[in-house]
Short mmCIF file of C-alpha atoms and ligand atoms in Angstrom, two decimals:
data_model
loop_
_atom_site.label_atom_id
_atom_site.label_comp_id
_atom_site.label_asym_id
_atom_site.label_seq_id
_atom_site.Cartn_x
_atom_site.Cartn_y
_atom_site.Cartn_z
CA MET A 1 94.76 101.36 117.96
CA SER A 2 98.03 99.80 119.11
CA ARG A 3 101.13 101.95 118.94
CA LEU A 4 103.89 100.95 116.59
CA ILE A 5 107.42 100.77 117.99
CA VAL A 6 109.72 100.79 114.98
CA ILE A 7 113.33 99.85 115.63
CA SER A 8 116.08 100.20 113.05
CA ASN A 9 119.80 100.83 113.07
CA ARG A 10 119.50 104.28 111.61
CA VAL A 11 116.77 106.75 112.45
CA SER A 12 116.30 109.54 110.00
CA VAL A 13 114.50 112.43 111.62
CA PRO A 14 111.72 113.37 109.18
CA LYS A 15 112.54 116.32 106.97
CA ALA A 16 110.43 118.82 105.15
CA ALA A 17 109.52 117.67 101.64
CA GLY A 18 112.00 119.96 99.94
CA ALA A 19 114.94 119.21 102.25
CA ALA A 20 118.01 117.22 101.16
CA GLY A 21 116.84 113.64 100.76
CA ALA A 22 117.41 110.79 103.16
CA GLN A 23 119.52 108.22 101.38
CA GLY A 24 118.58 104.59 101.69
CA GLY A 25 115.34 102.79 101.08
CA LEU A 26 114.67 102.00 104.70
CA ALA A 27 114.83 105.57 105.94
CA VAL A 28 112.67 106.88 103.12
CA ALA A 29 110.01 104.17 103.53
CA LEU A 30 109.79 104.36 107.32
CA ASN A 31 109.55 108.11 107.34
CA SER A 32 106.41 107.78 105.27
CA ALA A 33 104.98 104.83 107.18
CA LEU A 34 105.39 106.38 110.62
CA ARG A 35 103.83 109.68 109.71
CA GLU A 36 100.46 107.91 109.57
CA HIS A 37 100.85 105.70 112.63
CA ARG A 38 101.10 106.79 116.24
CA GLY A 39 104.30 105.43 117.67
CA ILE A 40 108.01 105.75 118.23
CA TRP A 41 111.00 105.20 115.97
CA PHE A 42 114.00 104.00 117.95
CA GLY A 43 117.59 103.51 116.83
CA TRP A 44 121.13 104.80 116.62
CA SER A 45 121.56 108.56 116.20
CA GLY A 46 124.53 108.06 113.86
CA GLN A 47 126.61 109.91 116.51
CA GLU A 48 129.55 108.74 118.59
CA THR A 49 129.93 109.03 122.35
CA GLU A 50 133.07 108.25 124.36
CA GLU A 51 131.19 105.98 126.75
CA PHE A 52 127.77 104.41 126.17
CA THR A 53 125.17 105.76 128.63
CA GLY A 54 121.89 104.59 127.09
CA HIS A 55 120.63 108.19 127.24
CA LEU A 56 117.57 108.55 124.99
CA ASN A 57 117.32 111.65 122.86
CA MET A 58 113.59 112.09 122.18
CA GLN A 59 112.24 114.39 119.45
CA ARG A 60 108.86 114.98 117.86
CA ILE A 61 108.89 116.31 114.31
CA ASN A 62 106.13 116.13 111.69
CA ASP A 63 104.01 113.75 113.83
CA VAL A 64 106.81 111.24 114.29
CA THR A 65 108.45 110.66 117.69
CA THR A 66 112.04 109.50 117.48
CA ALA A 67 114.20 108.12 120.30
CA THR A 68 117.90 107.74 119.59
CA ILE A 69 121.03 106.56 121.39
CA ASP A 70 124.68 107.34 120.68
CA LEU A 71 127.20 104.50 120.32
CA GLU A 72 130.86 104.15 121.31
CA PRO A 73 133.55 104.14 118.58
CA GLN A 74 134.25 100.44 119.26
CA ASP A 75 130.52 99.68 118.80
CA ILE A 76 130.47 101.49 115.47
CA ASP A 77 133.60 99.69 114.33
CA GLU A 78 132.58 96.19 115.31
CA TYR A 79 128.80 96.34 114.89
CA TYR A 80 128.05 98.81 112.06
CA ASN A 81 131.26 98.79 109.99
CA GLY A 82 132.09 95.26 111.15
CA TYR A 83 129.45 92.55 111.47
CA ALA A 84 126.65 94.47 109.72
CA ASN A 85 128.59 95.84 106.75
CA ARG A 86 131.67 93.63 106.42
CA THR A 87 130.00 90.32 107.27
CA LEU A 88 126.22 90.25 106.77
CA TRP A 89 125.81 92.82 103.97
CA PRO A 90 128.23 91.16 101.53
CA LEU A 91 127.04 87.66 102.49
CA PHE A 92 123.37 88.63 102.01
CA HIS A 93 124.28 90.11 98.60
CA TYR A 94 125.94 86.83 97.55
CA ARG A 95 129.46 88.30 97.83
CA ILE A 96 131.24 85.72 99.97
CA ASP A 97 134.47 86.95 98.34
CA LEU A 98 134.02 90.20 100.32
CA THR A 99 132.60 88.62 103.49
CA GLU A 100 134.84 88.90 106.55
CA TYR A 101 134.46 86.75 109.64
CA ASP A 102 135.99 88.22 112.79
CA ARG A 103 135.21 87.18 116.35
CA ASN A 104 135.30 90.81 117.51
CA PHE A 105 132.65 91.76 114.95
CA GLY A 106 130.34 89.02 116.28
CA GLU A 107 130.87 90.15 119.86
CA GLY A 108 130.29 93.80 118.96
CA TYR A 109 127.08 92.86 117.10
CA GLU A 110 125.69 91.04 120.13
CA ARG A 111 126.81 93.83 122.49
CA VAL A 112 125.10 96.55 120.47
CA ASN A 113 121.93 94.48 120.03
CA ALA A 114 121.89 94.05 123.84
CA ARG A 115 122.35 97.84 124.22
CA PHE A 116 119.43 98.42 121.86
CA ALA A 117 117.32 95.98 123.91
CA ASP A 118 118.24 97.65 127.24
CA SER A 119 117.48 101.12 125.89
CA VAL A 120 114.21 100.47 124.06
CA HIS A 121 112.71 98.09 126.63
CA PRO A 122 111.39 100.85 128.96
CA LEU A 123 109.58 102.49 126.00
CA ILE A 124 107.51 99.40 125.18
CA GLU A 125 103.96 99.31 126.61
CA PRO A 126 101.87 96.12 126.84
CA ASP A 127 99.68 96.73 123.73
CA ASP A 128 102.45 98.00 121.46
CA LEU A 129 103.41 96.24 118.27
CA VAL A 130 107.19 96.00 117.91
CA TRP A 131 108.56 96.15 114.37
CA VAL A 132 112.29 95.58 113.94
CA HIS A 133 114.11 96.33 110.68
CA ASP A 134 116.99 94.85 108.80
CA TYR A 135 120.16 92.83 109.13
CA HIS A 136 121.71 95.01 111.84
CA LEU A 137 119.20 93.80 114.42
CA LEU A 138 118.38 90.15 113.70
CA PRO A 139 118.82 88.94 117.34
CA LEU A 140 117.12 91.95 118.97
CA GLY A 141 113.73 90.20 119.27
CA SER A 142 115.20 87.29 121.21
CA MET A 143 117.01 89.72 123.54
CA LEU A 144 113.74 91.54 124.22
CA ARG A 145 112.02 88.21 124.90
CA GLN A 146 114.74 87.45 127.48
CA LYS A 147 113.76 90.69 129.20
CA GLY A 148 110.16 89.48 129.42
CA VAL A 149 108.67 91.36 126.44
CA LYS A 150 105.53 89.41 125.47
CA ASN A 151 104.29 91.82 122.77
CA ARG A 152 103.75 90.77 119.18
CA MET A 153 107.09 91.36 117.44
CA GLY A 154 107.98 91.34 113.77
CA LEU A 155 111.16 91.58 111.72
CA PHE A 156 111.38 92.93 108.19
CA LEU A 157 114.54 92.34 106.19
CA HIS A 158 115.24 95.00 103.54
CA THR A 159 118.06 93.04 101.90
CA PRO A 160 118.06 89.73 100.05
CA TRP A 161 118.29 86.51 102.06
CA PRO A 162 121.07 84.28 100.68
CA PRO A 163 120.69 80.67 99.55
CA ALA A 164 121.31 78.12 102.34
CA ARG A 165 124.54 76.99 100.65
CA LEU A 166 126.01 80.47 101.11
CA LEU A 167 124.55 81.10 104.54
CA VAL A 168 126.18 78.01 106.05
CA SER A 169 129.58 79.66 105.46
CA LEU A 170 128.71 82.06 108.31
CA PRO A 171 130.13 80.83 111.63
CA PHE A 172 127.28 80.32 114.15
CA HIS A 173 124.63 80.65 111.43
CA GLU A 174 122.24 78.37 113.36
CA ARG A 175 122.44 80.63 116.40
CA LEU A 176 121.70 83.74 114.34
CA VAL A 177 118.72 82.21 112.52
CA GLY A 178 117.52 80.55 115.75
CA SER A 179 117.38 83.98 117.40
CA MET A 180 115.17 85.26 114.55
CA LEU A 181 112.57 82.63 115.37
CA GLU A 182 111.58 84.57 118.51
CA TYR A 183 109.68 87.02 116.26
CA ASP A 184 106.02 86.33 115.47
CA VAL A 185 106.31 87.57 111.88
CA ILE A 186 109.38 87.52 109.62
CA GLY A 187 109.02 89.53 106.41
CA PHE A 188 111.10 89.49 103.23
CA GLN A 189 111.02 91.70 100.16
CA THR A 190 110.29 88.89 97.68
CA ARG A 191 109.23 85.28 97.40
CA GLU A 192 112.74 84.44 96.29
CA TRP A 193 114.36 85.52 99.57
CA LEU A 194 111.49 83.95 101.53
CA GLY A 195 112.04 80.68 99.68
CA SER A 196 115.74 80.68 100.60
CA PHE A 197 114.88 81.27 104.26
CA LEU A 198 112.28 78.49 104.39
CA HIS A 199 114.68 76.15 102.64
CA TYR A 200 117.31 76.89 105.31
CA VAL A 201 115.00 76.32 108.29
CA GLU A 202 113.74 73.05 106.82
CA LYS A 203 117.07 71.64 105.66
CA GLU A 204 119.51 73.01 108.22
CA MET A 205 117.31 73.21 111.30
CA GLY A 206 114.96 70.31 110.55
CA LEU A 207 111.88 72.48 111.22
CA THR A 208 108.46 71.94 109.67
CA VAL A 209 107.10 74.53 107.27
CA ASN A 210 103.32 74.21 107.05
CA GLU A 211 101.23 74.45 103.90
CA ASP A 212 100.32 78.05 104.76
CA GLY A 213 104.03 78.96 105.04
CA THR A 214 104.13 79.19 108.85
CA ILE A 215 107.09 77.67 110.62
CA GLU A 216 106.56 75.32 113.59
CA TYR A 217 109.04 76.22 116.32
CA ASP A 218 109.00 75.56 120.03
CA GLY A 219 105.22 75.06 120.09
CA ARG A 220 104.60 78.33 118.19
CA GLN A 221 103.75 79.12 114.61
CA ILE A 222 105.86 81.86 113.05
CA VAL A 223 104.54 83.68 110.01
CA ALA A 224 107.17 84.03 107.27
CA ARG A 225 105.97 85.98 104.22
CA ALA A 226 106.97 88.27 101.38
CA PHE A 227 105.92 91.93 101.80
CA PRO A 228 107.38 93.88 98.85
CA ILE A 229 108.13 97.42 99.95
CA GLY A 230 106.90 100.36 97.87
CA ILE A 231 107.46 104.09 97.67
CA ASP A 232 105.29 106.83 99.13
CA TYR A 233 103.56 107.20 95.78
CA LYS A 234 101.29 110.08 96.68
CA GLU A 235 104.06 112.16 98.21
CA PHE A 236 106.45 111.37 95.38
CA VAL A 237 104.01 112.29 92.62
CA GLU A 238 103.10 115.53 94.42
CA GLY A 239 106.82 116.26 94.66
CA ALA A 240 107.31 115.48 90.97
CA GLU A 241 104.66 118.11 90.13
CA SER A 242 106.19 120.79 92.36
CA ASP A 243 107.98 123.95 91.23
CA GLU A 244 111.28 122.61 92.61
CA ALA A 245 110.95 119.50 90.44
CA GLN A 246 110.09 121.61 87.38
CA GLU A 247 113.12 123.85 87.97
CA ALA A 248 115.40 120.83 88.32
CA TYR A 249 113.88 119.36 85.14
CA ASP A 250 114.34 122.58 83.14
CA HIS A 251 117.88 123.07 84.37
CA LEU A 252 118.96 119.53 83.50
CA LYS A 253 117.17 119.50 80.13
CA ALA A 254 118.85 122.77 79.17
CA SER A 255 122.25 121.43 80.18
CA VAL A 256 122.06 118.31 77.97
CA ARG A 257 121.18 120.46 74.96
CA GLY A 258 118.88 118.07 73.12
CA ARG A 259 120.83 114.92 73.90
CA LYS A 260 119.11 111.79 75.23
CA MET A 261 119.78 111.27 78.91
CA LEU A 262 120.17 108.12 81.00
CA ILE A 263 120.00 108.39 84.80
CA GLY A 264 121.31 106.22 87.63
CA VAL A 265 120.77 107.08 91.31
CA ASP A 266 122.36 104.77 93.85
CA ARG A 267 124.26 104.76 97.12
CA LEU A 268 127.89 104.16 96.24
CA ASP A 269 127.71 100.43 96.98
CA TYR A 270 129.32 97.48 95.18
CA SER A 271 125.93 95.70 95.14
CA LYS A 272 124.55 98.37 92.79
CA GLY A 273 126.58 97.20 89.79
CA LEU A 274 127.91 100.67 88.97
CA GLY A 275 131.19 99.44 87.46
CA GLU A 276 129.36 97.08 85.11
CA ARG A 277 126.89 99.87 84.30
CA PHE A 278 129.67 102.27 83.30
CA GLU A 279 131.30 99.57 81.19
CA SER A 280 127.98 98.84 79.48
CA PHE A 281 127.53 102.51 78.66
CA GLY A 282 131.13 102.62 77.40
CA ARG A 283 130.38 99.57 75.23
CA PHE A 284 127.29 101.29 73.84
CA LEU A 285 129.33 104.40 72.95
CA GLY A 286 131.90 102.20 71.21
CA ASP A 287 129.33 100.06 69.38
CA TYR A 288 127.24 103.00 68.16
CA PRO A 289 129.73 105.77 67.33
CA ASP A 290 127.04 107.74 65.47
CA LEU A 291 125.08 108.04 68.69
CA ALA A 292 128.05 108.60 70.99
CA SER A 293 127.77 112.37 71.05
CA LYS A 294 123.98 112.25 71.37
CA VAL A 295 123.63 110.54 74.77
CA VAL A 296 124.64 111.43 78.31
CA LEU A 297 124.69 109.26 81.44
CA LEU A 298 124.00 111.13 84.68
CA GLN A 299 125.06 108.94 87.60
CA ILE A 300 124.24 110.30 91.05
CA ALA A 301 126.04 108.23 93.69
CA PRO A 302 126.34 109.62 97.22
CA PRO A 303 129.19 108.01 99.20
CA SER A 304 128.12 105.31 101.63
CA ARG A 305 129.87 103.37 104.44
CA GLY A 306 133.15 105.08 103.65
CA ASP A 307 135.04 103.49 106.57
CA VAL A 308 134.77 100.05 104.98
CA ALA A 309 137.62 99.16 102.59
CA SER A 310 135.42 97.53 99.92
CA TYR A 311 133.47 100.79 99.66
CA GLN A 312 136.67 102.81 99.31
CA GLN A 313 137.73 100.44 96.54
CA ILE A 314 134.49 100.71 94.59
CA ARG A 315 134.78 104.49 94.76
CA GLU A 316 138.31 104.43 93.34
CA ASP A 317 137.28 101.89 90.73
CA LEU A 318 134.39 104.08 89.54
CA GLU A 319 136.54 107.21 89.38
CA ARG A 320 139.00 105.28 87.20
CA LYS A 321 136.28 103.92 84.93
CA THR A 322 134.59 107.31 84.52
CA GLY A 323 137.92 108.90 83.64
CA HIS A 324 138.69 106.14 81.18
CA ILE A 325 135.32 106.28 79.38
CA ASN A 326 135.16 110.06 79.37
CA GLY A 327 138.77 110.19 78.16
CA ALA A 328 137.90 107.94 75.24
CA HIS A 329 134.61 109.58 74.20
CA ALA A 330 134.55 113.18 75.45
CA ASP A 331 134.84 116.18 73.17
CA VAL A 332 135.81 119.77 73.97
CA ALA A 333 132.22 120.70 74.70
CA PHE A 334 130.82 117.33 75.78
CA VAL A 335 131.39 114.71 78.50
CA PRO A 336 129.40 111.44 78.21
CA ILE A 337 129.35 110.47 81.91
CA ARG A 338 128.40 113.01 84.56
CA TYR A 339 129.34 111.37 87.82
CA VAL A 340 128.09 113.20 90.90
CA ASN A 341 128.81 112.14 94.50
CA ARG A 342 126.17 113.99 96.50
CA GLY A 343 122.61 113.82 97.81
CA TYR A 344 119.71 115.89 96.43
CA PRO A 345 116.37 117.02 97.84
CA ARG A 346 113.71 114.51 96.82
CA ARG A 347 111.76 116.98 94.69
CA GLN A 348 114.84 117.84 92.67
CA LEU A 349 115.52 114.15 92.28
CA ALA A 350 111.99 113.69 90.92
CA GLY A 351 112.68 116.42 88.34
CA PHE A 352 115.93 114.71 87.32
CA TYR A 353 114.16 111.35 86.87
CA ARG A 354 111.49 112.99 84.71
CA ALA A 355 114.10 114.63 82.53
CA ALA A 356 115.77 111.26 81.82
CA ASP A 357 114.80 109.22 78.75
CA ILE A 358 116.13 106.05 80.37
CA GLY A 359 116.30 104.93 84.01
CA LEU A 360 119.30 102.63 84.32
CA VAL A 361 118.86 100.49 87.44
CA THR A 362 121.27 97.58 87.25
CA PRO A 363 122.21 96.22 90.71
CA LEU A 364 124.00 92.88 90.83
CA ARG A 365 121.76 91.97 93.77
CA ASP A 366 119.24 94.14 95.60
CA GLY A 367 116.55 93.40 98.20
CA MET A 368 114.01 95.58 96.35
CA ASN A 369 115.33 98.86 94.81
CA LEU A 370 113.13 101.87 95.33
CA VAL A 371 114.94 104.00 92.75
CA ALA A 372 113.33 101.88 90.00
CA LYS A 373 109.89 102.66 91.44
CA GLU A 374 110.67 106.36 91.89
CA TYR A 375 111.80 106.59 88.25
CA VAL A 376 108.48 105.13 87.07
CA ALA A 377 106.42 107.39 89.37
CA ALA A 378 108.23 110.53 88.18
CA GLN A 379 107.57 110.01 84.45
CA ASN A 380 105.18 112.03 82.34
CA PRO A 381 102.57 109.37 81.37
CA GLU A 382 102.12 111.03 77.95
CA ALA A 383 105.81 110.72 77.07
CA PRO A 384 107.40 108.35 79.59
CA GLY A 385 111.00 107.23 79.67
CA VAL A 386 112.07 103.58 79.62
CA LEU A 387 113.16 101.66 82.71
CA ILE A 388 116.07 99.25 82.24
CA LEU A 389 116.07 97.02 85.31
CA SER A 390 118.32 94.27 86.60
CA GLN A 391 116.68 90.87 86.82
CA PHE A 392 118.48 90.50 90.18
CA ALA A 393 116.67 93.38 91.90
CA GLY A 394 113.70 92.38 94.04
CA ALA A 395 111.70 95.00 92.11
CA ALA A 396 112.04 92.89 88.93
CA LEU A 397 109.40 90.49 90.29
CA GLN A 398 106.83 93.31 90.25
CA LEU A 399 108.12 95.55 87.43
CA THR A 400 107.98 92.92 84.72
CA ASP A 401 107.24 95.51 82.00
CA ALA A 402 110.65 97.10 82.37
CA LEU A 403 113.43 96.00 80.02
CA LEU A 404 114.83 93.30 82.29
CA VAL A 405 118.56 92.67 81.89
CA ASN A 406 121.40 90.62 83.28
CA PRO A 407 123.65 93.38 84.68
CA HIS A 408 126.73 91.16 84.40
CA SER A 409 126.33 91.07 80.61
CA ILE A 410 127.89 94.26 79.26
CA ASP A 411 126.59 93.48 75.76
CA GLU A 412 123.04 92.82 76.94
CA VAL A 413 122.84 96.10 78.84
CA SER A 414 124.38 97.99 75.92
CA GLU A 415 121.77 96.48 73.57
CA ALA A 416 118.99 97.33 76.02
CA ILE A 417 120.12 100.98 75.91
CA LYS A 418 119.84 100.89 72.12
CA ARG A 419 116.42 99.25 72.30
CA ALA A 420 115.18 101.82 74.83
CA LEU A 421 116.39 104.71 72.65
CA ASP A 422 114.60 103.22 69.63
CA MET A 423 111.39 102.31 71.44
CA PRO A 424 108.28 103.84 69.85
CA LEU A 425 106.13 106.12 72.01
CA SER A 426 103.18 103.70 71.93
CA GLU A 427 105.27 100.88 73.44
CA ARG A 428 106.78 103.24 76.03
CA ARG A 429 103.29 104.27 77.09
CA GLN A 430 101.98 100.71 77.25
CA ARG A 431 104.87 99.56 79.38
CA HIS A 432 104.74 102.60 81.61
CA GLU A 433 101.02 102.23 82.27
CA LYS A 434 101.53 98.74 83.66
CA LEU A 435 104.62 99.71 85.63
CA LEU A 436 102.81 102.70 87.10
CA ALA A 437 99.85 100.58 88.21
CA SER A 438 102.20 98.35 90.19
CA VAL A 439 104.12 101.27 91.76
CA ARG A 440 100.86 103.08 92.62
CA ASP A 441 98.89 100.11 93.97
CA GLU A 442 101.70 98.44 95.92
CA ASP A 443 103.02 101.53 97.62
CA VAL A 444 104.51 102.06 101.07
CA VAL A 445 101.06 102.28 102.67
CA PHE A 446 100.09 98.93 101.15
CA TRP A 447 103.34 97.44 102.49
CA ARG A 448 102.95 98.87 105.97
CA ASP A 449 99.30 97.83 106.26
CA ALA A 450 100.06 94.28 105.11
CA PHE A 451 102.89 93.91 107.60
CA VAL A 452 101.01 95.49 110.51
CA LYS A 453 98.01 93.26 109.78
CA ALA A 454 100.21 90.19 109.93
CA LEU A 455 101.76 91.53 113.14
CA PHE A 456 98.30 91.88 114.67
CA GLY A 457 97.88 88.21 113.87
CA GLU A 458 95.06 88.76 111.40
CA ALA A 459 94.48 85.99 108.89
CA THR A 460 96.05 86.40 105.47
CA ASN A 461 93.98 86.28 102.30
CA GLY A 462 93.89 82.51 102.46
CA ASN A 463 96.36 81.89 99.66
CA SER A 464 98.69 79.06 100.37
CA LEU A 465 102.03 80.74 101.07
CA ARG A 466 103.62 77.50 99.97
CA GLU A 467 102.12 78.14 96.52
CA GLU A 468 103.38 81.71 96.52
CA VAL A 469 106.90 80.51 97.22
CA ALA A 470 106.86 77.80 94.56
P1 ADP B 1 119.23 101.19 99.23
O1 ADP B 1 118.20 100.99 100.29
O2 ADP B 1 120.14 100.02 99.05
O3 ADP B 1 120.02 102.44 99.36
P2 ADP B 1 116.99 101.79 97.36
O4 ADP B 1 117.03 102.02 95.88
O5 ADP B 1 115.96 100.84 97.80
O6 ADP B 1 118.47 101.34 97.80
O7 ADP B 1 116.73 103.16 98.10
C1 ADP B 1 117.54 104.28 97.89
C2 ADP B 1 116.77 105.51 98.34
O8 ADP B 1 117.73 106.55 98.60
C3 ADP B 1 115.82 106.02 97.29
O9 ADP B 1 114.66 106.51 97.91
C4 ADP B 1 116.61 107.17 96.64
O10 ADP B 1 115.81 108.20 96.13
C5 ADP B 1 117.43 107.68 97.81
N1 ADP B 1 118.68 108.27 97.28
C6 ADP B 1 119.70 107.61 96.71
N2 ADP B 1 120.64 108.47 96.28
C7 ADP B 1 120.20 109.69 96.60
C8 ADP B 1 120.72 111.03 96.41
N3 ADP B 1 121.89 111.25 95.82
N4 ADP B 1 119.98 112.05 96.87
C9 ADP B 1 118.81 111.83 97.47
N5 ADP B 1 118.27 110.62 97.67
C10 ADP B 1 118.95 109.56 97.24
O1 F6P B 2 118.04 99.22 102.59
C1 F6P B 2 119.23 98.68 103.00
C2 F6P B 2 120.01 99.61 103.92
O2 F6P B 2 121.08 98.95 104.47
C3 F6P B 2 119.21 100.17 105.05
O3 F6P B 2 119.15 99.35 106.18
C4 F6P B 2 119.96 101.42 105.29
O4 F6P B 2 119.24 102.39 105.96
C5 F6P B 2 120.31 101.87 103.90
O5 F6P B 2 120.53 100.71 103.19
C6 F6P B 2 121.50 102.84 103.86
O6 F6P B 2 122.61 102.29 104.49
P1 F6P B 2 123.34 102.96 105.73
O7 F6P B 2 122.32 103.15 106.80
O8 F6P B 2 124.42 102.00 106.10
O9 F6P B 2 123.84 104.27 105.22
#
């Protein structure tokens, strides 16, 4: 069996099941995927060094070998905080109002990608499959090719891919996308993002997209496909049945004292629609005063990318909104929004999800959204809660039995909360059964196997990818 060389910006060293949870879909999914596959996970340690040396810190924990490098402060500024999170992240989430174009960011991005290529190159053996992840490392494959790497290489993008009309606002967009075409397989979370990518390469680059969805480029055929990521269902359900989860459940249930509870769990990111979510909950409290003292929203939002100004602003904005809504609706012994800025061990999180009558997952734009899937997996099938899900999350294409909402419409989300609270048990069960089947059958193992199969160059199931995109 070929080894898998996984490369991503951040490497999260696998933790014991009960340890404080990794935050971010990529880290959680790759931890699970690598445990079953021999190989190496390479990336940035998250640490700073005064001068870049390329020194590899190798570790082996829980059957996963990790190799990490430290980066210089200027690298972190220009590459991670800069091009990745001030240019590509907002652009890929359709926020050109927040997108910053700075020549130094572009240079830092290329420099760090070249440093990644220099450092990982000696680890790659002839039969290895190379699997690169996310928007931080789009040109890495082409840099490895320049070093003579002939291995099969794939890229999986965890975020949305923007419509061509937005992407063309990025200076040097053709160069960036051109560099991606050195991969053999390019994977997206959904058919929607795949469709935007194929549209761009046809219209802006004049390339041919074949009936089977492959792209003709430089005498090669590149596979571009949707591979929706899933959760580690087995591990998550085991965790949800653990003593830690039960304790977390009991503790939270006791603290809400018979009230209905809504839960949100998101990195503190403007793409997650937290401001709109709080306003919707505030609208619900105002529209249904009889229910106002009978519901609680628990929002868990660990800080993320705190060196970037737009993230500092969203944090301030949410603190203001929470204060405002709580000020208007709290009582001496009751606060409607519990807003918590910290991470929790995954088993505790599972207990919290199970204790919640409603999962409120309302991003304005999201590549997939694993929290929606975790909420479904954690429910008691006999008395499940209701998932309210943004139509703009990639997960909405699979989880069609959730209450799908437009997160920009405060009234629509408020009404969905009312509908979820009123929903009869039989309907909750019917919906949950279908949601659970999707979360269980299209889990992280399914995702990994589909991608690795494509990376091996094995034929797909014969469906016309063109049809899938349509
Ligand atoms: P993103 O990748 O944009 O962060 P996802 O919803 O796809 O969004 O993935 C988020 C992951 O991070 C989920 O697995 C979730 O459980 C985890 N997570 C988010 N917040 C916390 C938290 N406070 N404590 C522990 N894990 C968290
Ligand atoms: O899933 C999107 C993503 O950007 C991942 O690439 C990343 O690991 C996660 O969100 C968390 O972001 P960060 O690594 O910047 O904390």
